[in-house]
GROMACS .gro file of C-alpha atoms in nm:
model
  467
    1UNK     CA    1   0.007   0.000   0.015
    2UNK     CA    2   0.161   0.352  -0.098
    3UNK     CA    3   0.193   0.621   0.182
    4UNK     CA    4   0.019   0.915   0.146
    5UNK     CA    5   0.197   1.235   0.159
    6UNK     CA    6   0.097   1.338   0.469
    7UNK     CA    7   0.178   0.989   0.714
    8UNK     CA    8   0.502   1.064   0.407
    9UNK     CA    9   0.532   1.425   0.610
   10UNK     CA   10   0.458   1.257   0.973
   11UNK     CA   11   0.719   0.954   0.939
   12UNK     CA   12   0.968   1.235   0.835
   13UNK     CA   13   0.921   1.397   1.156
   14UNK     CA   14   0.924   1.145   1.413
   15UNK     CA   15   1.264   1.063   1.262
   16UNK     CA   16   1.394   1.362   1.263
   17UNK     CA   17   1.272   1.337   1.625
   18UNK     CA   18   1.423   1.007   1.751
   19UNK     CA   19   1.692   0.946   1.536
   20UNK     CA   20   1.867   1.285   1.691
   21UNK     CA   21   1.710   1.179   2.034
   22UNK     CA   22   1.903   0.882   1.986
   23UNK     CA   23   2.250   1.021   1.849
   24UNK     CA   24   2.221   1.288   2.149
   25UNK     CA   25   2.195   1.073   2.342
   26UNK     CA   26   2.439   0.804   2.358
   27UNK     CA   27   2.761   0.946   2.016
   28UNK     CA   28   2.654   1.325   2.177
   29UNK     CA   29   2.684   1.177   2.484
   30UNK     CA   30   3.049   1.065   2.486
   31UNK     CA   31   3.217   1.345   2.283
   32UNK     CA   32   3.103   1.604   2.579
   33UNK     CA   33   3.171   1.334   2.828
   34UNK     CA   34   3.593   1.313   2.621
   35UNK     CA   35   3.592   1.687   2.593
   36UNK     CA   36   3.529   1.732   2.881
   37UNK     CA   37   3.767   1.498   2.976
   38UNK     CA   38   4.066   1.662   2.829
   39UNK     CA   39   4.007   2.021   2.950
   40UNK     CA   40   3.934   1.860   3.307
   41UNK     CA   41   4.309   1.717   3.296
   42UNK     CA   42   4.469   2.027   3.141
   43UNK     CA   43   4.303   2.223   3.388
   44UNK     CA   44   4.443   1.991   3.697
   45UNK     CA   45   4.723   1.986   3.519
   46UNK     CA   46   4.780   2.346   3.481
   47UNK     CA   47   4.674   2.363   3.878
   48UNK     CA   48   4.982   2.056   3.958
   49UNK     CA   49   5.151   2.315   3.758
   50UNK     CA   50   5.097   2.644   3.936
   51UNK     CA   51   5.136   2.446   4.267
   52UNK     CA   52   5.454   2.254   4.142
   53UNK     CA   53   5.596   2.608   4.122
   54UNK     CA   54   5.497   2.742   4.453
   55UNK     CA   55   5.691   2.394   4.553
   56UNK     CA   56   5.993   2.529   4.380
   57UNK     CA   57   6.017   2.832   4.532
   58UNK     CA   58   5.996   2.767   4.854
   59UNK     CA   59   6.299   2.537   4.795
   60UNK     CA   60   6.044   2.239   4.961
   61UNK     CA   61   6.104   2.327   5.257
   62UNK     CA   62   5.728   2.160   5.411
   63UNK     CA   63   5.630   2.478   5.723
   64UNK     CA   64   5.613   2.679   5.441
   65UNK     CA   65   5.534   2.477   5.152
   66UNK     CA   66   5.267   2.255   5.398
   67UNK     CA   67   5.129   2.577   5.447
   68UNK     CA   68   5.071   2.716   5.096
   69UNK     CA   69   4.968   2.398   5.049
   70UNK     CA   70   4.676   2.319   5.238
   71UNK     CA   71   4.550   2.649   5.233
   72UNK     CA   72   4.522   2.634   4.894
   73UNK     CA   73   4.405   2.291   4.798
   74UNK     CA   74   4.152   2.372   5.042
   75UNK     CA   75   4.082   2.656   4.821
   76UNK     CA   76   4.053   2.407   4.530
   77UNK     CA   77   3.848   2.130   4.726
   78UNK     CA   78   3.530   2.393   4.778
   79UNK     CA   79   3.590   2.567   4.412
   80UNK     CA   80   3.719   2.267   4.235
   81UNK     CA   81   3.625   1.930   4.425
   82UNK     CA   82   3.960   1.875   4.363
   83UNK     CA   83   4.201   1.676   4.622
   84UNK     CA   84   4.531   1.745   4.640
   85UNK     CA   85   4.787   1.485   4.807
   86UNK     CA   86   5.146   1.559   4.886
   87UNK     CA   87   5.359   1.246   4.857
   88UNK     CA   88   5.716   1.208   4.974
   89UNK     CA   89   5.982   1.078   4.674
   90UNK     CA   90   5.866   0.718   4.766
   91UNK     CA   91   5.601   0.726   4.735
   92UNK     CA   92   5.391   0.834   5.092
   93UNK     CA   93   5.128   1.062   5.104
   94UNK     CA   94   5.200   1.323   5.335
   95UNK     CA   95   4.956   1.605   5.314
   96UNK     CA   96   4.572   1.472   5.212
   97UNK     CA   97   4.364   1.806   5.199
   98UNK     CA   98   3.997   1.587   5.194
   99UNK     CA   99   4.067   1.482   5.518
  100UNK     CA  100   4.050   1.118   5.442
  101UNK     CA  101   4.261   0.936   5.645
  102UNK     CA  102   4.495   0.823   5.351
  103UNK     CA  103   4.746   1.040   5.488
  104UNK     CA  104   5.110   0.831   5.577
  105UNK     CA  105   4.924   0.544   5.302
  106UNK     CA  106   5.249   0.430   5.103
  107UNK     CA  107   5.100   0.442   4.736
  108UNK     CA  108   5.372   0.189   4.562
  109UNK     CA  109   5.246  -0.057   4.819
  110UNK     CA  110   4.840  -0.085   4.643
  111UNK     CA  111   4.913   0.033   4.283
  112UNK     CA  112   5.297   0.057   4.206
  113UNK     CA  113   5.203   0.179   3.810
  114UNK     CA  114   5.006   0.493   3.959
  115UNK     CA  115   5.312   0.776   4.065
  116UNK     CA  116   5.492   0.644   3.632
  117UNK     CA  117   5.148   0.772   3.424
  118UNK     CA  118   5.070   1.192   3.395
  119UNK     CA  119   4.703   1.110   3.382
  120UNK     CA  120   4.494   0.849   3.533
  121UNK     CA  121   4.140   0.742   3.491
  122UNK     CA  122   3.894   0.463   3.731
  123UNK     CA  123   3.966   0.362   4.072
  124UNK     CA  124   4.331   0.416   4.112
  125UNK     CA  125   4.501   0.445   4.330
  126UNK     CA  126   4.446   0.062   4.386
  127UNK     CA  127   4.320  -0.049   4.719
  128UNK     CA  128   4.380   0.362   4.874
  129UNK     CA  129   4.018   0.513   4.683
  130UNK     CA  130   3.679   0.362   4.625
  131UNK     CA  131   3.541   0.542   4.323
  132UNK     CA  132   3.652   0.686   4.041
  133UNK     CA  133   3.920   0.961   3.996
  134UNK     CA  134   4.045   1.203   3.730
  135UNK     CA  135   4.396   1.170   3.880
  136UNK     CA  136   4.729   1.430   3.739
  137UNK     CA  137   5.022   1.261   3.881
  138UNK     CA  138   5.308   1.623   3.856
  139UNK     CA  139   5.671   1.573   4.028
  140UNK     CA  140   5.796   1.742   4.229
  141UNK     CA  141   6.180   1.820   4.140
  142UNK     CA  142   6.449   2.050   4.256
  143UNK     CA  143   6.782   2.020   4.103
  144UNK     CA  144   6.698   1.724   3.934
  145UNK     CA  145   6.558   1.550   4.216
  146UNK     CA  146   6.225   1.391   4.298
  147UNK     CA  147   6.133   1.551   4.635
  148UNK     CA  148   5.793   1.361   4.582
  149UNK     CA  149   5.505   1.388   4.431
  150UNK     CA  150   5.185   1.626   4.372
  151UNK     CA  151   4.902   1.461   4.288
  152UNK     CA  152   4.550   1.620   4.209
  153UNK     CA  153   4.228   1.401   4.164
  154UNK     CA  154   3.851   1.501   4.090
  155UNK     CA  155   3.586   1.242   4.142
  156UNK     CA  156   3.474   1.173   3.732
  157UNK     CA  157   3.114   1.153   3.838
  158UNK     CA  158   3.159   1.541   3.776
  159UNK     CA  159   3.248   1.525   3.474
  160UNK     CA  160   2.994   1.278   3.375
  161UNK     CA  161   2.710   1.491   3.578
  162UNK     CA  162   2.838   1.834   3.353
  163UNK     CA  163   2.826   1.592   3.062
  164UNK     CA  164   2.421   1.516   3.138
  165UNK     CA  165   2.374   1.936   3.216
  166UNK     CA  166   2.553   1.988   2.878
  167UNK     CA  167   2.301   1.775   2.673
  168UNK     CA  168   1.993   1.797   2.849
  169UNK     CA  169   2.077   2.163   2.761
  170UNK     CA  170   2.101   2.044   2.409
  171UNK     CA  171   1.778   1.884   2.422
  172UNK     CA  172   1.650   2.165   2.612
  173UNK     CA  173   1.700   2.342   2.207
  174UNK     CA  174   1.641   2.003   2.063
  175UNK     CA  175   1.259   2.066   2.207
  176UNK     CA  176   1.195   2.415   2.164
  177UNK     CA  177   1.370   2.376   1.793
  178UNK     CA  178   1.179   2.075   1.685
  179UNK     CA  179   0.872   2.276   1.866
  180UNK     CA  180   0.949   2.518   1.508
  181UNK     CA  181   1.041   2.283   1.300
  182UNK     CA  182   0.718   2.111   1.330
  183UNK     CA  183   0.545   2.475   1.247
  184UNK     CA  184   0.831   2.462   0.940
  185UNK     CA  185   0.697   2.143   0.840
  186UNK     CA  186   0.308   2.258   0.876
  187UNK     CA  187   0.330   2.500   0.643
  188UNK     CA  188   0.510   2.383   0.380
  189UNK     CA  189   0.247   2.071   0.404
  190UNK     CA  190   0.009   2.296   0.362
  191UNK     CA  191   0.147   2.486   0.103
  192UNK     CA  192   0.206   2.140  -0.104
  193UNK     CA  193   0.026   1.904  -0.055
  194UNK     CA  194  -0.312   2.057   0.019
  195UNK     CA  195  -0.315   2.191  -0.339
  196UNK     CA  196  -0.153   1.829  -0.473
  197UNK     CA  197  -0.439   1.701  -0.289
  198UNK     CA  198  -0.758   1.984  -0.466
  199UNK     CA  199  -0.552   1.980  -0.826
  200UNK     CA  200  -0.591   1.566  -0.790
  201UNK     CA  201  -0.971   1.660  -0.709
  202UNK     CA  202  -1.036   1.846  -1.051
  203UNK     CA  203  -0.842   1.566  -1.238
  204UNK     CA  204  -1.126   1.318  -1.109
  205UNK     CA  205  -1.406   1.646  -1.160
  206UNK     CA  206  -1.230   1.696  -1.502
  207UNK     CA  207  -1.296   1.341  -1.557
  208UNK     CA  208  -1.658   1.333  -1.517
  209UNK     CA  209  -1.686   1.629  -1.748
  210UNK     CA  210  -1.722   1.895  -1.478
  211UNK     CA  211  -1.523   2.134  -1.614
  212UNK     CA  212  -1.685   2.456  -1.447
  213UNK     CA  213  -1.470   2.370  -1.071
  214UNK     CA  214  -1.278   2.636  -0.964
  215UNK     CA  215  -0.922   2.606  -0.962
  216UNK     CA  216  -0.695   2.467  -0.715
  217UNK     CA  217  -0.478   2.739  -0.532
  218UNK     CA  218  -0.113   2.691  -0.637
  219UNK     CA  219   0.220   2.912  -0.373
  220UNK     CA  220   0.495   2.788  -0.660
  221UNK     CA  221   0.569   2.788  -0.968
  222UNK     CA  222   0.584   2.425  -1.036
  223UNK     CA  223   0.196   2.354  -0.906
  224UNK     CA  224   0.144   2.702  -1.146
  225UNK     CA  225   0.289   2.483  -1.461
  226UNK     CA  226   0.071   2.158  -1.285
  227UNK     CA  227  -0.235   2.399  -1.275
  228UNK     CA  228  -0.194   2.535  -1.612
  229UNK     CA  229  -0.105   2.184  -1.780
  230UNK     CA  230  -0.389   2.047  -1.612
  231UNK     CA  231  -0.668   2.331  -1.697
  232UNK     CA  232  -0.513   2.325  -2.062
  233UNK     CA  233  -0.581   1.930  -2.076
  234UNK     CA  234  -0.948   2.005  -1.953
  235UNK     CA  235  -1.009   2.256  -2.214
  236UNK     CA  236  -0.873   1.981  -2.504
  237UNK     CA  237  -1.031   1.700  -2.330
  238UNK     CA  238  -1.379   1.875  -2.349
  239UNK     CA  239  -1.308   2.067  -2.758
  240UNK     CA  240  -1.243   1.666  -2.842
  241UNK     CA  241  -1.524   1.612  -2.632
  242UNK     CA  242  -1.760   1.880  -2.817
  243UNK     CA  243  -1.595   1.807  -3.122
  244UNK     CA  244  -1.671   1.380  -3.095
  245UNK     CA  245  -2.027   1.445  -3.040
  246UNK     CA  246  -2.013   1.710  -3.305
  247UNK     CA  247  -1.840   1.474  -3.523
  248UNK     CA  248  -2.096   1.169  -3.438
  249UNK     CA  249  -2.406   1.348  -3.499
  250UNK     CA  250  -2.204   1.433  -3.855
  251UNK     CA  251  -2.121   1.129  -3.991
  252UNK     CA  252  -2.481   1.000  -3.840
  253UNK     CA  253  -2.650   1.210  -3.994
  254UNK     CA  254  -2.492   1.174  -4.351
  255UNK     CA  255  -2.459   0.824  -4.391
  256UNK     CA  256  -2.882   0.817  -4.262
  257UNK     CA  257  -2.935   1.024  -4.546
  258UNK     CA  258  -2.847   0.837  -4.833
  259UNK     CA  259  -2.923   0.516  -4.696
  260UNK     CA  260  -3.200   0.636  -4.638
  261UNK     CA  261  -3.267   0.641  -5.017
  262UNK     CA  262  -3.171   0.371  -5.101
  263UNK     CA  263  -3.312   0.156  -4.911
  264UNK     CA  264  -3.651   0.346  -4.978
  265UNK     CA  265  -3.619   0.334  -5.390
  266UNK     CA  266  -3.442  -0.073  -5.295
  267UNK     CA  267  -3.778  -0.135  -5.177
  268UNK     CA  268  -4.011   0.046  -5.443
  269UNK     CA  269  -3.846  -0.100  -5.666
  270UNK     CA  270  -3.789  -0.463  -5.566
  271UNK     CA  271  -4.170  -0.500  -5.415
  272UNK     CA  272  -4.268  -0.351  -5.766
  273UNK     CA  273  -4.455   0.024  -5.697
  274UNK     CA  274  -4.184   0.155  -5.963
  275UNK     CA  275  -4.293   0.064  -6.264
  276UNK     CA  276  -4.012  -0.052  -6.503
  277UNK     CA  277  -3.954   0.270  -6.721
  278UNK     CA  278  -3.876   0.481  -6.467
  279UNK     CA  279  -3.682   0.226  -6.328
  280UNK     CA  280  -3.359   0.325  -6.481
  281UNK     CA  281  -3.379   0.663  -6.298
  282UNK     CA  282  -3.404   0.548  -5.917
  283UNK     CA  283  -3.159   0.308  -6.045
  284UNK     CA  284  -2.911   0.655  -6.152
  285UNK     CA  285  -3.036   0.809  -5.814
  286UNK     CA  286  -2.974   0.525  -5.615
  287UNK     CA  287  -2.566   0.482  -5.785
  288UNK     CA  288  -2.534   0.865  -5.730
  289UNK     CA  289  -2.590   0.798  -5.375
  290UNK     CA  290  -2.406   0.517  -5.353
  291UNK     CA  291  -2.111   0.718  -5.506
  292UNK     CA  292  -2.153   0.945  -5.206
  293UNK     CA  293  -2.169   0.702  -5.010
  294UNK     CA  294  -1.809   0.586  -5.117
  295UNK     CA  295  -1.697   0.883  -5.109
  296UNK     CA  296  -1.761   0.994  -4.743
  297UNK     CA  297  -1.585   0.641  -4.659
  298UNK     CA  298  -1.255   0.764  -4.829
  299UNK     CA  299  -1.232   1.131  -4.644
  300UNK     CA  300  -1.382   0.975  -4.317
  301UNK     CA  301  -1.041   0.693  -4.398
  302UNK     CA  302  -0.820   0.968  -4.474
  303UNK     CA  303  -0.853   1.188  -4.133
  304UNK     CA  304  -0.855   0.869  -3.950
  305UNK     CA  305  -0.541   0.765  -4.071
  306UNK     CA  306  -0.437   1.157  -4.040
  307UNK     CA  307  -0.474   1.200  -3.687
  308UNK     CA  308  -0.351   0.816  -3.612
  309UNK     CA  309  -0.044   0.796  -3.817
  310UNK     CA  310   0.067   1.158  -3.914
  311UNK     CA  311   0.061   1.328  -4.301
  312UNK     CA  312   0.366   1.190  -4.405
  313UNK     CA  313   0.529   1.393  -4.741
  314UNK     CA  314   0.734   1.253  -4.970
  315UNK     CA  315   0.907   1.508  -5.183
  316UNK     CA  316   0.993   1.523  -5.528
  317UNK     CA  317   1.133   1.770  -5.787
  318UNK     CA  318   0.765   1.781  -6.017
  319UNK     CA  319   0.697   2.070  -6.244
  320UNK     CA  320   0.341   2.220  -6.076
  321UNK     CA  321   0.234   2.290  -6.421
  322UNK     CA  322   0.257   1.971  -6.601
  323UNK     CA  323   0.056   1.837  -6.248
  324UNK     CA  324  -0.182   2.123  -6.349
  325UNK     CA  325  -0.297   1.983  -6.692
  326UNK     CA  326  -0.333   1.626  -6.629
  327UNK     CA  327  -0.514   1.661  -6.262
  328UNK     CA  328  -0.771   1.918  -6.458
  329UNK     CA  329  -0.799   1.724  -6.796
  330UNK     CA  330  -1.069   1.418  -6.549
  331UNK     CA  331  -1.327   1.771  -6.542
  332UNK     CA  332  -1.359   1.811  -6.905
  333UNK     CA  333  -1.636   1.624  -6.951
  334UNK     CA  334  -1.838   1.812  -6.610
  335UNK     CA  335  -1.709   2.132  -6.695
  336UNK     CA  336  -1.913   2.058  -7.078
  337UNK     CA  337  -2.225   1.917  -6.908
  338UNK     CA  338  -2.238   2.320  -6.705
  339UNK     CA  339  -2.089   2.502  -6.939
  340UNK     CA  340  -1.757   2.613  -6.734
  341UNK     CA  341  -1.479   2.736  -6.945
  342UNK     CA  342  -1.163   2.712  -6.754
  343UNK     CA  343  -0.879   2.932  -6.822
  344UNK     CA  344  -0.482   2.891  -6.796
  345UNK     CA  345  -0.306   3.117  -6.678
  346UNK     CA  346   0.048   3.006  -6.574
  347UNK     CA  347   0.348   3.140  -6.522
  348UNK     CA  348   0.632   3.038  -6.822
  349UNK     CA  349   0.603   2.690  -6.938
  350UNK     CA  350   0.749   2.490  -6.673
  351UNK     CA  351   0.746   2.554  -6.331
  352UNK     CA  352   0.906   2.311  -6.066
  353UNK     CA  353   0.863   2.246  -5.682
  354UNK     CA  354   0.917   2.039  -5.418
  355UNK     CA  355   0.625   1.836  -5.338
  356UNK     CA  356   0.446   1.493  -5.297
  357UNK     CA  357   0.289   1.540  -5.618
  358UNK     CA  358  -0.036   1.274  -5.505
  359UNK     CA  359  -0.119   1.489  -5.271
  360UNK     CA  360  -0.129   1.787  -5.453
  361UNK     CA  361  -0.300   1.657  -5.741
  362UNK     CA  362  -0.595   1.596  -5.471
  363UNK     CA  363  -0.562   1.939  -5.407
  364UNK     CA  364  -0.603   2.044  -5.717
  365UNK     CA  365  -0.892   1.842  -5.770
  366UNK     CA  366  -1.065   1.977  -5.417
  367UNK     CA  367  -1.032   2.287  -5.526
  368UNK     CA  368  -1.169   2.283  -5.932
  369UNK     CA  369  -1.386   2.071  -5.797
  370UNK     CA  370  -1.552   2.294  -5.531
  371UNK     CA  371  -1.529   2.536  -5.809
  372UNK     CA  372  -1.748   2.345  -6.049
  373UNK     CA  373  -1.963   2.292  -5.785
  374UNK     CA  374  -2.030   2.617  -5.728
  375UNK     CA  375  -1.989   2.814  -6.040
  376UNK     CA  376  -2.313   2.938  -6.267
  377UNK     CA  377  -2.366   2.759  -6.625
  378UNK     CA  378  -2.160   2.936  -6.848
  379UNK     CA  379  -1.880   3.083  -6.643
  380UNK     CA  380  -1.461   3.098  -6.613
  381UNK     CA  381  -1.294   2.885  -6.350
  382UNK     CA  382  -0.935   3.073  -6.335
  383UNK     CA  383  -0.619   2.870  -6.277
  384UNK     CA  384  -0.335   3.129  -6.225
  385UNK     CA  385   0.046   3.075  -6.093
  386UNK     CA  386   0.284   3.291  -5.994
  387UNK     CA  387   0.663   3.276  -5.852
  388UNK     CA  388   0.759   3.450  -5.588
  389UNK     CA  389   0.987   3.470  -5.294
  390UNK     CA  390   1.159   3.161  -5.418
  391UNK     CA  391   0.728   3.037  -5.374
  392UNK     CA  392   0.486   2.889  -5.634
  393UNK     CA  393   0.178   3.022  -5.547
  394UNK     CA  394  -0.171   2.838  -5.747
  395UNK     CA  395  -0.414   3.054  -5.742
  396UNK     CA  396  -0.835   2.914  -5.815
  397UNK     CA  397  -1.092   3.117  -5.890
  398UNK     CA  398  -1.459   3.080  -5.967
  399UNK     CA  399  -1.717   3.352  -6.007
  400UNK     CA  400  -2.060   3.171  -5.849
  401UNK     CA  401  -2.283   3.207  -5.554
  402UNK     CA  402  -1.961   3.302  -5.303
  403UNK     CA  403  -1.916   3.265  -4.940
  404UNK     CA  404  -2.019   3.510  -4.644
  405UNK     CA  405  -1.763   3.689  -4.398
  406UNK     CA  406  -1.993   3.416  -4.129
  407UNK     CA  407  -1.880   3.122  -4.333
  408UNK     CA  408  -1.583   3.219  -4.431
  409UNK     CA  409  -1.371   3.139  -4.121
  410UNK     CA  410  -1.557   2.783  -4.093
  411UNK     CA  411  -1.526   2.686  -4.378
  412UNK     CA  412  -1.150   2.489  -4.317
  413UNK     CA  413  -1.367   2.307  -4.062
  414UNK     CA  414  -1.478   1.950  -4.061
  415UNK     CA  415  -1.849   1.854  -4.194
  416UNK     CA  416  -1.893   2.240  -4.240
  417UNK     CA  417  -2.137   2.356  -4.486
  418UNK     CA  418  -2.303   2.697  -4.548
  419UNK     CA  419  -2.652   2.503  -4.619
  420UNK     CA  420  -2.841   2.827  -4.682
  421UNK     CA  421  -2.583   2.921  -4.953
  422UNK     CA  422  -2.518   2.637  -5.091
  423UNK     CA  423  -2.806   2.428  -5.042
  424UNK     CA  424  -2.809   2.323  -5.449
  425UNK     CA  425  -2.515   2.091  -5.289
  426UNK     CA  426  -2.604   1.734  -5.250
  427UNK     CA  427  -2.234   1.616  -5.327
  428UNK     CA  428  -2.020   1.737  -5.058
  429UNK     CA  429  -1.868   1.536  -4.759
  430UNK     CA  430  -1.763   1.929  -4.551
  431UNK     CA  431  -1.444   1.719  -4.528
  432UNK     CA  432  -1.300   1.813  -4.952
  433UNK     CA  433  -1.181   2.202  -4.821
  434UNK     CA  434  -1.068   2.089  -4.437
  435UNK     CA  435  -0.846   1.813  -4.595
  436UNK     CA  436  -0.753   2.003  -4.880
  437UNK     CA  437  -0.608   2.267  -4.553
  438UNK     CA  438  -0.405   1.969  -4.366
  439UNK     CA  439  -0.228   1.839  -4.710
  440UNK     CA  440  -0.084   2.199  -4.754
  441UNK     CA  441   0.014   2.196  -4.455
  442UNK     CA  442   0.208   1.927  -4.435
  443UNK     CA  443   0.386   2.072  -4.703
  444UNK     CA  444   0.516   2.356  -4.369
  445UNK     CA  445   0.255   2.643  -4.715
  446UNK     CA  446   0.033   2.831  -4.616
  447UNK     CA  447  -0.360   2.805  -4.823
  448UNK     CA  448  -0.610   3.105  -4.762
  449UNK     CA  449  -0.944   3.224  -4.974
  450UNK     CA  450  -1.090   3.568  -5.039
  451UNK     CA  451  -1.387   3.507  -5.188
  452UNK     CA  452  -1.684   3.842  -5.171
  453UNK     CA  453  -2.060   3.672  -5.188
  454UNK     CA  454  -2.223   3.696  -5.517
  455UNK     CA  455  -1.951   3.747  -5.647
  456UNK     CA  456  -1.701   3.451  -5.612
  457UNK     CA  457  -1.397   3.259  -5.444
  458UNK     CA  458  -1.052   3.228  -5.502
  459UNK     CA  459  -0.823   2.951  -5.307
  460UNK     CA  460  -0.434   3.035  -5.346
  461UNK     CA  461  -0.209   2.839  -5.193
  462UNK     CA  462   0.211   2.773  -5.195
  463UNK     CA  463   0.470   2.537  -5.298
  464UNK     CA  464   0.826   2.594  -5.245
  465UNK     CA  465   1.030   2.675  -5.583
  466UNK     CA  466   1.260   2.333  -5.650
  467UNK     CA  467   1.676   2.426  -5.616
   0.00000   0.00000   0.00000
């Protein structure tokens, strides 16, 4: 089971608390104890050096030295909790400032190695003291002769207690710091996790089709980028959903009409409703509607291929003028039937471009077919080419019914048909111009339209000149 960010924050906080607490009470305590022990050693050694220098000044005279040592030993006992022993050269204790009855005892008899060490920790000298001590042994020399030993002893329990006090102070500061860290984590949680949760809720609402939910609050550039991306996705999803509904409605409508006609006339022919002398007429209607369905299906398959695989163009060096002549030759019969003249105005004998020949043929077919359908009888369709700025421009211009300003921006939309101005068009699928635009743009070029209602329409597209 995946943990929520809230639980992860809580776990991380308590792991931090426990880790630092254990670290301070184990490794931290050891480091502090070692530091204080080393500091105490240095302090005791400095005091021993001071007392030894005083002993040397008095040349080891017992009366002056003892009197001074006893006075200073009492001071050390009260201030530093340190006992001072003065032992003679044989190791016998002559003076004990602690008044614990150690006077007269011979240290070597109990701990033979004690006087050979400068620093000693633990229960030393063995057999004399019963509690752990930190000891400093300082030899007293006069004229390079050891006259005795100055021994300073302080309980190790004092160092341990002092280390605990320092650790306790650190823990107190740590607890205060934890409170501050907790507030900061809560603040960061509310500014990071809470918006993410809200963004997730928005995503669920968008998935369910509710695109009117209020946007999630954001507190950083990353969250703003995420919200913007989610909003963009929602807008695209809404647009796609609308398009899919419109697409299905248009396809259903464009399939239903010819299918209804085909079935109706087929039933009438089969049951004898239509007399034999009229059958040829209605068979032609059935063929016409079948061709209309075939064209619609072909266009839908093309659009599906464009969207799934992308529109791939295979560029080649081709003569645009030759391609135009080959393409429009297939419209001769339709032009004769409608008494329309195709007039060519070509820029030069040859015009070479880099393009996909089959796709450019389809562009010209769609534009000429469109022009024929919406031209008046006994009119002219002009096809013009021109070289300009390293481009070849192709123009297909009719003198037909034209396009309204309202419709001019919608003619590239799939399935769009201006019924009030082009009501006589019964063969169109509303996909031709959309496919034409995609074919031209696949070459990295553009297609534009100039039209005046009742006067005519001109489509212009460009292609790159061949080098």
